Amino acid sequence: MKTVRQRNPKTGIEESVDISHANNETMANMALEQFTMAYDQRLIELDPAMFVEGMMMHHDMPEPNIHRFTYAIVEDGEIMANAVVVVSDPYNGAVCFDLSYAVPEKHKQKGYGSKLVKMVLAEMKAGYLRSMPEFYVELKVEKANAASNALAKKFKTEDGQGSDSINRYFVHCKK
């Protein structure tokens, strides 16, 4: 059994949650819920993104040597969408980042997911291409999630080998 520690949104008490059977969509929604709760309760502060206007970010290290960047579109103090970026396994000999994204149910189908992914990719290109010639961004999407697959296809430069339940899309970013 694989567990993570997270705060219960109803009680605020930290507890262990079994994620052994959680899919990517579930994990992205859990991350959105935890991030939103931490932001609403002022447990974290958001900073403006370094290169892209209109996007906020938070950097933390959930484990030693694991850097996590969480980006968000915030309007009137409310998180409209968030994306989480972490380093993944290299792809085609280059650095690869895993990007997951989620939009709260009440804000879906309003373009926030697409807007945020576009902004995150622009932020990453502006920052990382200063120190490396290329990198990849991987988007793993449940095959059953039609909206998220459509979003990922708008940005992909190539398909990766998925599984029975997951599509893998890659965005190749280079100078």
mmCIF file with all atom_site columns, C-alpha atoms in Angstrom:
data_model
loop_
_atom_site.group_PDB
_atom_site.id
_atom_site.type_symbol
_atom_site.label_atom_id
_atom_site.label_alt_id
_atom_site.label_comp_id
_atom_site.label_asym_id
_atom_site.label_entity_id
_atom_site.label_seq_id
_atom_site.pdbx_PDB_ins_code
_atom_site.Cartn_x
_atom_site.Cartn_y
_atom_site.Cartn_z
_atom_site.occupancy
_atom_site.B_iso_or_equiv
_atom_site.pdbx_formal_charge
_atom_site.auth_seq_id
_atom_site.auth_comp_id
_atom_site.auth_asym_id
_atom_site.auth_atom_id
_atom_site.pdbx_PDB_model_num
ATOM 1   C CA . MET A 1 1   ? 0.000   0.000  0.000   1.00 0.00 ? 1   MET A CA 1
ATOM 2   C CA . LYS A 1 2   ? 1.324   3.439  -0.956  1.00 0.00 ? 2   LYS A CA 1
ATOM 3   C CA . THR A 1 3   ? 0.205   6.340  1.220   1.00 0.00 ? 3   THR A CA 1
ATOM 4   C CA . VAL A 1 4   ? 0.667   10.104 1.319   1.00 0.00 ? 4   VAL A CA 1
ATOM 5   C CA . ARG A 1 5   ? 0.125   12.529 4.171   1.00 0.00 ? 5   ARG A CA 1
ATOM 6   C CA . GLN A 1 6   ? -2.460  15.206 3.505   1.00 0.00 ? 6   GLN A CA 1
ATOM 7   C CA . ARG A 1 7   ? -4.867  17.410 5.367   1.00 0.00 ? 7   ARG A CA 1
ATOM 8   C CA . ASN A 1 8   ? -8.492  16.388 5.521   1.00 0.00 ? 8   ASN A CA 1
ATOM 9   C CA . PRO A 1 9   ? -10.362 19.309 3.906   1.00 0.00 ? 9   PRO A CA 1
ATOM 10  C CA . LYS A 1 10  ? -13.262 18.990 6.384   1.00 0.00 ? 10  LYS A CA 1
ATOM 11  C CA . THR A 1 11  ? -11.289 18.663 9.631   1.00 0.00 ? 11  THR A CA 1
ATOM 12  C CA . GLY A 1 12  ? -7.922  20.182 8.699   1.00 0.00 ? 12  GLY A CA 1
ATOM 13  C CA . ILE A 1 13  ? -6.218  17.253 10.419  1.00 0.00 ? 13  ILE A CA 1
ATOM 14  C CA . GLU A 1 14  ? -3.278  15.639 8.636   1.00 0.00 ? 14  GLU A CA 1
ATOM 15  C CA . GLU A 1 15  ? -3.836  11.972 7.876   1.00 0.00 ? 15  GLU A CA 1
ATOM 16  C CA . SER A 1 16  ? -2.492  9.136  5.730   1.00 0.00 ? 16  SER A CA 1
ATOM 17  C CA . VAL A 1 17  ? -4.375  8.481  2.512   1.00 0.00 ? 17  VAL A CA 1
ATOM 18  C CA . ASP A 1 18  ? -4.023  5.284  0.467   1.00 0.00 ? 18  ASP A CA 1
ATOM 19  C CA . ILE A 1 19  ? -3.115  6.217  -3.114  1.00 0.00 ? 19  ILE A CA 1
ATOM 20  C CA . SER A 1 20  ? -2.143  2.734  -4.343  1.00 0.00 ? 20  SER A CA 1
ATOM 21  C CA . HIS A 1 21  ? -5.068  2.622  -6.760  1.00 0.00 ? 21  HIS A CA 1
ATOM 22  C CA . ALA A 1 22  ? -5.278  6.345  -7.575  1.00 0.00 ? 22  ALA A CA 1
ATOM 23  C CA . ASN A 1 23  ? -4.940  7.259  -11.245 1.00 0.00 ? 23  ASN A CA 1
ATOM 24  C CA . ASN A 1 24  ? -3.302  10.398 -12.646 1.00 0.00 ? 24  ASN A CA 1
ATOM 25  C CA . GLU A 1 25  ? -6.575  12.306 -12.746 1.00 0.00 ? 25  GLU A CA 1
ATOM 26  C CA . THR A 1 26  ? -7.310  11.493 -9.112  1.00 0.00 ? 26  THR A CA 1
ATOM 27  C CA . MET A 1 27  ? -3.788  12.511 -8.073  1.00 0.00 ? 27  MET A CA 1
ATOM 28  C CA . ALA A 1 28  ? -4.036  15.825 -9.971  1.00 0.00 ? 28  ALA A CA 1
ATOM 29  C CA . ASN A 1 29  ? -7.392  16.579 -8.329  1.00 0.00 ? 29  ASN A CA 1
ATOM 30  C CA . MET A 1 30  ? -6.013  15.688 -4.887  1.00 0.00 ? 30  MET A CA 1
ATOM 31  C CA . ALA A 1 31  ? -3.066  18.032 -5.501  1.00 0.00 ? 31  ALA A CA 1
ATOM 32  C CA . LEU A 1 32  ? -5.464  20.803 -6.542  1.00 0.00 ? 32  LEU A CA 1
ATOM 33  C CA . GLU A 1 33  ? -7.582  20.259 -3.426  1.00 0.00 ? 33  GLU A CA 1
ATOM 34  C CA . GLN A 1 34  ? -4.564  20.308 -1.088  1.00 0.00 ? 34  GLN A CA 1
ATOM 35  C CA . PHE A 1 35  ? -3.001  23.319 -2.813  1.00 0.00 ? 35  PHE A CA 1
ATOM 36  C CA . THR A 1 36  ? -6.277  25.257 -2.707  1.00 0.00 ? 36  THR A CA 1
ATOM 37  C CA . MET A 1 37  ? -6.796  24.439 0.963   1.00 0.00 ? 37  MET A CA 1
ATOM 38  C CA . ALA A 1 38  ? -3.232  25.503 1.854   1.00 0.00 ? 38  ALA A CA 1
ATOM 39  C CA . TYR A 1 39  ? -3.676  28.741 -0.105  1.00 0.00 ? 39  TYR A CA 1
ATOM 40  C CA . ASP A 1 40  ? -7.107  29.502 1.384   1.00 0.00 ? 40  ASP A CA 1
ATOM 41  C CA . GLN A 1 41  ? -5.820  28.872 4.914   1.00 0.00 ? 41  GLN A CA 1
ATOM 42  C CA . ARG A 1 42  ? -2.732  30.988 4.215   1.00 0.00 ? 42  ARG A CA 1
ATOM 43  C CA . LEU A 1 43  ? -0.395  28.080 4.933   1.00 0.00 ? 43  LEU A CA 1
ATOM 44  C CA . ILE A 1 44  ? 1.515   28.901 1.743   1.00 0.00 ? 44  ILE A CA 1
ATOM 45  C CA . GLU A 1 45  ? 2.293   32.091 -0.116  1.00 0.00 ? 45  GLU A CA 1
ATOM 46  C CA . LEU A 1 46  ? 2.225   32.440 -3.872  1.00 0.00 ? 46  LEU A CA 1
ATOM 47  C CA . ASP A 1 47  ? 4.704   34.506 -5.830  1.00 0.00 ? 47  ASP A CA 1
ATOM 48  C CA . PRO A 1 48  ? 4.292   35.914 -9.317  1.00 0.00 ? 48  PRO A CA 1
ATOM 49  C CA . ALA A 1 49  ? 5.820   33.664 -11.974 1.00 0.00 ? 49  ALA A CA 1
ATOM 50  C CA . MET A 1 50  ? 9.273   34.834 -13.009 1.00 0.00 ? 50  MET A CA 1
ATOM 51  C CA . PHE A 1 51  ? 8.680   35.259 -16.756 1.00 0.00 ? 51  PHE A CA 1
ATOM 52  C CA . VAL A 1 52  ? 4.946   35.012 -17.492 1.00 0.00 ? 52  VAL A CA 1
ATOM 53  C CA . GLU A 1 53  ? 2.566   37.689 -16.312 1.00 0.00 ? 53  GLU A CA 1
ATOM 54  C CA . GLY A 1 54  ? -0.764  36.681 -14.788 1.00 0.00 ? 54  GLY A CA 1
ATOM 55  C CA . MET A 1 55  ? 0.389   33.388 -13.288 1.00 0.00 ? 55  MET A CA 1
ATOM 56  C CA . MET A 1 56  ? 1.322   32.653 -9.680  1.00 0.00 ? 56  MET A CA 1
ATOM 57  C CA . MET A 1 57  ? 3.694   29.984 -8.413  1.00 0.00 ? 57  MET A CA 1
ATOM 58  C CA . HIS A 1 58  ? 4.840   28.142 -5.315  1.00 0.00 ? 58  HIS A CA 1
ATOM 59  C CA . HIS A 1 59  ? 8.063   26.167 -4.965  1.00 0.00 ? 59  HIS A CA 1
ATOM 60  C CA . ASP A 1 60  ? 8.574   23.514 -2.302  1.00 0.00 ? 60  ASP A CA 1
ATOM 61  C CA . MET A 1 61  ? 10.437  20.276 -1.663  1.00 0.00 ? 61  MET A CA 1
ATOM 62  C CA . PRO A 1 62  ? 8.014   17.520 -0.602  1.00 0.00 ? 62  PRO A CA 1
ATOM 63  C CA . GLU A 1 63  ? 10.987  15.126 -0.236  1.00 0.00 ? 63  GLU A CA 1
ATOM 64  C CA . PRO A 1 64  ? 14.732  15.737 0.003   1.00 0.00 ? 64  PRO A CA 1
ATOM 65  C CA . ASN A 1 65  ? 16.139  16.785 -3.397  1.00 0.00 ? 65  ASN A CA 1
ATOM 66  C CA . ILE A 1 66  ? 12.679  16.764 -5.012  1.00 0.00 ? 66  ILE A CA 1
ATOM 67  C CA . HIS A 1 67  ? 11.755  20.224 -6.262  1.00 0.00 ? 67  HIS A CA 1
ATOM 68  C CA . ARG A 1 68  ? 8.072   20.805 -6.970  1.00 0.00 ? 68  ARG A CA 1
ATOM 69  C CA . PHE A 1 69  ? 6.757   23.886 -8.743  1.00 0.00 ? 69  PHE A CA 1
ATOM 70  C CA . THR A 1 70  ? 3.041   24.549 -8.513  1.00 0.00 ? 70  THR A CA 1
ATOM 71  C CA . TYR A 1 71  ? 1.587   27.153 -10.837 1.00 0.00 ? 71  TYR A CA 1
ATOM 72  C CA . ALA A 1 72  ? -1.876  28.663 -10.640 1.00 0.00 ? 72  ALA A CA 1
ATOM 73  C CA . ILE A 1 73  ? -4.221  31.121 -12.225 1.00 0.00 ? 73  ILE A CA 1
ATOM 74  C CA . VAL A 1 74  ? -5.748  33.115 -9.381  1.00 0.00 ? 74  VAL A CA 1
ATOM 75  C CA . GLU A 1 75  ? -8.649  35.514 -9.888  1.00 0.00 ? 75  GLU A CA 1
ATOM 76  C CA . ASP A 1 76  ? -10.127 37.534 -7.045  1.00 0.00 ? 76  ASP A CA 1
ATOM 77  C CA . GLY A 1 77  ? -8.344  35.310 -4.524  1.00 0.00 ? 77  GLY A CA 1
ATOM 78  C CA . GLU A 1 78  ? -9.705  32.075 -6.030  1.00 0.00 ? 78  GLU A CA 1
ATOM 79  C CA . ILE A 1 79  ? -7.659  29.359 -7.729  1.00 0.00 ? 79  ILE A CA 1
ATOM 80  C CA . MET A 1 80  ? -9.098  28.773 -11.208 1.00 0.00 ? 80  MET A CA 1
ATOM 81  C CA . ALA A 1 81  ? -6.575  26.081 -12.263 1.00 0.00 ? 81  ALA A CA 1
ATOM 82  C CA . ASN A 1 82  ? -3.283  24.667 -11.076 1.00 0.00 ? 82  ASN A CA 1
ATOM 83  C CA . ALA A 1 83  ? -0.408  22.711 -12.561 1.00 0.00 ? 83  ALA A CA 1
ATOM 84  C CA . VAL A 1 84  ? 2.362   20.808 -10.821 1.00 0.00 ? 84  VAL A CA 1
ATOM 85  C CA . VAL A 1 85  ? 5.805   20.320 -12.378 1.00 0.00 ? 85  VAL A CA 1
ATOM 86  C CA . VAL A 1 86  ? 8.478   17.896 -11.130 1.00 0.00 ? 86  VAL A CA 1
ATOM 87  C CA . VAL A 1 87  ? 11.569  16.394 -12.736 1.00 0.00 ? 87  VAL A CA 1
ATOM 88  C CA . SER A 1 88  ? 10.868  13.006 -14.287 1.00 0.00 ? 88  SER A CA 1
ATOM 89  C CA . ASP A 1 89  ? 13.033  10.331 -15.914 1.00 0.00 ? 89  ASP A CA 1
ATOM 90  C CA . PRO A 1 90  ? 15.088  11.556 -18.899 1.00 0.00 ? 90  PRO A CA 1
ATOM 91  C CA . TYR A 1 91  ? 13.443  11.207 -22.321 1.00 0.00 ? 91  TYR A CA 1
ATOM 92  C CA . ASN A 1 92  ? 15.384  10.900 -25.586 1.00 0.00 ? 92  ASN A CA 1
ATOM 93  C CA . GLY A 1 93  ? 18.552  11.726 -23.654 1.00 0.00 ? 93  GLY A CA 1
ATOM 94  C CA . ALA A 1 94  ? 17.217  15.055 -22.386 1.00 0.00 ? 94  ALA A CA 1
ATOM 95  C CA . VAL A 1 95  ? 15.855  16.346 -19.093 1.00 0.00 ? 95  VAL A CA 1
ATOM 96  C CA . CYS A 1 96  ? 12.142  15.620 -18.786 1.00 0.00 ? 96  CYS A CA 1
ATOM 97  C CA . PHE A 1 97  ? 9.550   17.219 -16.525 1.00 0.00 ? 97  PHE A CA 1
ATOM 98  C CA . ASP A 1 98  ? 6.201   15.747 -15.559 1.00 0.00 ? 98  ASP A CA 1
ATOM 99  C CA . LEU A 1 99  ? 3.367   18.267 -15.763 1.00 0.00 ? 99  LEU A CA 1
ATOM 100 C CA . SER A 1 100 ? -0.038  17.530 -14.264 1.00 0.00 ? 100 SER A CA 1
ATOM 101 C CA . TYR A 1 101 ? -2.916  19.971 -14.226 1.00 0.00 ? 101 TYR A CA 1
ATOM 102 C CA . ALA A 1 102 ? -6.389  20.268 -12.758 1.00 0.00 ? 102 ALA A CA 1
ATOM 103 C CA . VAL A 1 103 ? -9.285  22.681 -12.853 1.00 0.00 ? 103 VAL A CA 1
ATOM 104 C CA . PRO A 1 104 ? -11.943 22.891 -10.113 1.00 0.00 ? 104 PRO A CA 1
ATOM 105 C CA . GLU A 1 105 ? -15.246 21.433 -11.296 1.00 0.00 ? 105 GLU A CA 1
ATOM 106 C CA . LYS A 1 106 ? -17.037 24.798 -11.257 1.00 0.00 ? 106 LYS A CA 1
ATOM 107 C CA . HIS A 1 107 ? -14.406 26.317 -13.576 1.00 0.00 ? 107 HIS A CA 1
ATOM 108 C CA . LYS A 1 108 ? -14.146 23.514 -16.133 1.00 0.00 ? 108 LYS A CA 1
ATOM 109 C CA . GLN A 1 109 ? -14.868 24.197 -19.817 1.00 0.00 ? 109 GLN A CA 1
ATOM 110 C CA . LYS A 1 110 ? -13.954 27.875 -19.451 1.00 0.00 ? 110 LYS A CA 1
ATOM 111 C CA . GLY A 1 111 ? -10.464 27.617 -20.974 1.00 0.00 ? 111 GLY A CA 1
ATOM 112 C CA . TYR A 1 112 ? -8.497  27.824 -17.722 1.00 0.00 ? 112 TYR A CA 1
ATOM 113 C CA . GLY A 1 113 ? -6.701  24.498 -18.217 1.00 0.00 ? 113 GLY A CA 1
ATOM 114 C CA . SER A 1 114 ? -5.500  25.378 -21.698 1.00 0.00 ? 114 SER A CA 1
ATOM 115 C CA . LYS A 1 115 ? -4.525  28.899 -20.649 1.00 0.00 ? 115 LYS A CA 1
ATOM 116 C CA . LEU A 1 116 ? -2.526  27.592 -17.685 1.00 0.00 ? 116 LEU A CA 1
ATOM 117 C CA . VAL A 1 117 ? -0.671  24.873 -19.618 1.00 0.00 ? 117 VAL A CA 1
ATOM 118 C CA . LYS A 1 118 ? 0.275   27.455 -22.264 1.00 0.00 ? 118 LYS A CA 1
ATOM 119 C CA . MET A 1 119 ? 1.551   29.801 -19.545 1.00 0.00 ? 119 MET A CA 1
ATOM 120 C CA . VAL A 1 120 ? 3.492   27.064 -17.715 1.00 0.00 ? 120 VAL A CA 1
ATOM 121 C CA . LEU A 1 121 ? 5.202   25.942 -20.931 1.00 0.00 ? 121 LEU A CA 1
ATOM 122 C CA . ALA A 1 122 ? 6.133   29.563 -21.711 1.00 0.00 ? 122 ALA A CA 1
ATOM 123 C CA . GLU A 1 123 ? 7.512   30.001 -18.175 1.00 0.00 ? 123 GLU A CA 1
ATOM 124 C CA . MET A 1 124 ? 9.553   26.802 -18.411 1.00 0.00 ? 124 MET A CA 1
ATOM 125 C CA . LYS A 1 125 ? 10.956  27.689 -21.844 1.00 0.00 ? 125 LYS A CA 1
ATOM 126 C CA . ALA A 1 126 ? 11.901  31.204 -20.721 1.00 0.00 ? 126 ALA A CA 1
ATOM 127 C CA . GLY A 1 127 ? 13.679  29.835 -17.648 1.00 0.00 ? 127 GLY A CA 1
ATOM 128 C CA . TYR A 1 128 ? 15.181  26.453 -18.539 1.00 0.00 ? 128 TYR A CA 1
ATOM 129 C CA . LEU A 1 129 ? 16.301  27.158 -22.107 1.00 0.00 ? 129 LEU A CA 1
ATOM 130 C CA . ARG A 1 130 ? 18.730  29.688 -20.651 1.00 0.00 ? 130 ARG A CA 1
ATOM 131 C CA . SER A 1 131 ? 20.809  26.855 -19.187 1.00 0.00 ? 131 SER A CA 1
ATOM 132 C CA . MET A 1 132 ? 20.039  23.810 -21.358 1.00 0.00 ? 132 MET A CA 1
ATOM 133 C CA . PRO A 1 133 ? 19.625  23.340 -25.113 1.00 0.00 ? 133 PRO A CA 1
ATOM 134 C CA . GLU A 1 134 ? 16.423  21.316 -24.857 1.00 0.00 ? 134 GLU A CA 1
ATOM 135 C CA . PHE A 1 135 ? 14.046  19.522 -22.514 1.00 0.00 ? 135 PHE A CA 1
ATOM 136 C CA . TYR A 1 136 ? 10.789  17.596 -22.665 1.00 0.00 ? 136 TYR A CA 1
ATOM 137 C CA . VAL A 1 137 ? 7.553   18.022 -20.764 1.00 0.00 ? 137 VAL A CA 1
ATOM 138 C CA . GLU A 1 138 ? 5.412   14.913 -20.317 1.00 0.00 ? 138 GLU A CA 1
ATOM 139 C CA . LEU A 1 139 ? 1.650   14.970 -19.885 1.00 0.00 ? 139 LEU A CA 1
ATOM 140 C CA . LYS A 1 140 ? 0.103   11.678 -18.742 1.00 0.00 ? 140 LYS A CA 1
ATOM 141 C CA . VAL A 1 141 ? -3.645  11.584 -19.289 1.00 0.00 ? 141 VAL A CA 1
ATOM 142 C CA . GLU A 1 142 ? -6.261  8.963  -18.512 1.00 0.00 ? 142 GLU A CA 1
ATOM 143 C CA . LYS A 1 143 ? -7.638  7.629  -21.820 1.00 0.00 ? 143 LYS A CA 1
ATOM 144 C CA . ALA A 1 144 ? -11.181 8.090  -20.495 1.00 0.00 ? 144 ALA A CA 1
ATOM 145 C CA . ASN A 1 145 ? -10.642 11.820 -19.851 1.00 0.00 ? 145 ASN A CA 1
ATOM 146 C CA . ALA A 1 146 ? -11.665 13.287 -23.229 1.00 0.00 ? 146 ALA A CA 1
ATOM 147 C CA . ALA A 1 147 ? -11.291 16.942 -22.215 1.00 0.00 ? 147 ALA A CA 1
ATOM 148 C CA . SER A 1 148 ? -7.792  16.493 -20.821 1.00 0.00 ? 148 SER A CA 1
ATOM 149 C CA . ASN A 1 149 ? -6.702  14.456 -23.846 1.00 0.00 ? 149 ASN A CA 1
ATOM 150 C CA . ALA A 1 150 ? -7.944  17.217 -26.156 1.00 0.00 ? 150 ALA A CA 1
ATOM 151 C CA . LEU A 1 151 ? -6.017  19.780 -24.114 1.00 0.00 ? 151 LEU A CA 1
ATOM 152 C CA . ALA A 1 152 ? -2.781  17.741 -24.151 1.00 0.00 ? 152 ALA A CA 1
ATOM 153 C CA . LYS A 1 153 ? -3.042  17.148 -27.909 1.00 0.00 ? 153 LYS A CA 1
ATOM 154 C CA . LYS A 1 154 ? -3.062  20.925 -28.480 1.00 0.00 ? 154 LYS A CA 1
ATOM 155 C CA . PHE A 1 155 ? 0.447   21.183 -27.026 1.00 0.00 ? 155 PHE A CA 1
ATOM 156 C CA . LYS A 1 156 ? 2.113   17.858 -27.807 1.00 0.00 ? 156 LYS A CA 1
ATOM 157 C CA . THR A 1 157 ? 4.947   17.552 -30.265 1.00 0.00 ? 157 THR A CA 1
ATOM 158 C CA . GLU A 1 158 ? 5.025   13.755 -30.049 1.00 0.00 ? 158 GLU A CA 1
ATOM 159 C CA . ASP A 1 159 ? 3.227   10.797 -28.522 1.00 0.00 ? 159 ASP A CA 1
ATOM 160 C CA . GLY A 1 160 ? 4.856   8.499  -26.017 1.00 0.00 ? 160 GLY A CA 1
ATOM 161 C CA . GLN A 1 161 ? 4.139   4.842  -25.360 1.00 0.00 ? 161 GLN A CA 1
ATOM 162 C CA . GLY A 1 162 ? 1.164   4.720  -23.031 1.00 0.00 ? 162 GLY A CA 1
ATOM 163 C CA . SER A 1 163 ? -0.656  1.862  -21.397 1.00 0.00 ? 163 SER A CA 1
ATOM 164 C CA . ASP A 1 164 ? -4.153  0.408  -21.461 1.00 0.00 ? 164 ASP A CA 1
ATOM 165 C CA . SER A 1 165 ? -5.428  3.335  -19.399 1.00 0.00 ? 165 SER A CA 1
ATOM 166 C CA . ILE A 1 166 ? -2.911  6.178  -19.974 1.00 0.00 ? 166 ILE A CA 1
ATOM 167 C CA . ASN A 1 167 ? -1.976  8.304  -22.970 1.00 0.00 ? 167 ASN A CA 1
ATOM 168 C CA . ARG A 1 168 ? 1.466   9.907  -22.827 1.00 0.00 ? 168 ARG A CA 1
ATOM 169 C CA . TYR A 1 169 ? 2.154   13.136 -24.664 1.00 0.00 ? 169 TYR A CA 1
ATOM 170 C CA . PHE A 1 170 ? 5.469   14.963 -24.885 1.00 0.00 ? 170 PHE A CA 1
ATOM 171 C CA . VAL A 1 171 ? 6.261   18.580 -25.608 1.00 0.00 ? 171 VAL A CA 1
ATOM 172 C CA . HIS A 1 172 ? 9.775   19.020 -26.957 1.00 0.00 ? 172 HIS A CA 1
ATOM 173 C CA . CYS A 1 173 ? 11.157  22.409 -25.972 1.00 0.00 ? 173 CYS A CA 1
ATOM 174 C CA . LYS A 1 174 ? 14.397  23.563 -27.580 1.00 0.00 ? 174 LYS A CA 1
ATOM 175 C CA . LYS A 1 175 ? 16.360  26.706 -28.365 1.00 0.00 ? 175 LYS A CA 1
#
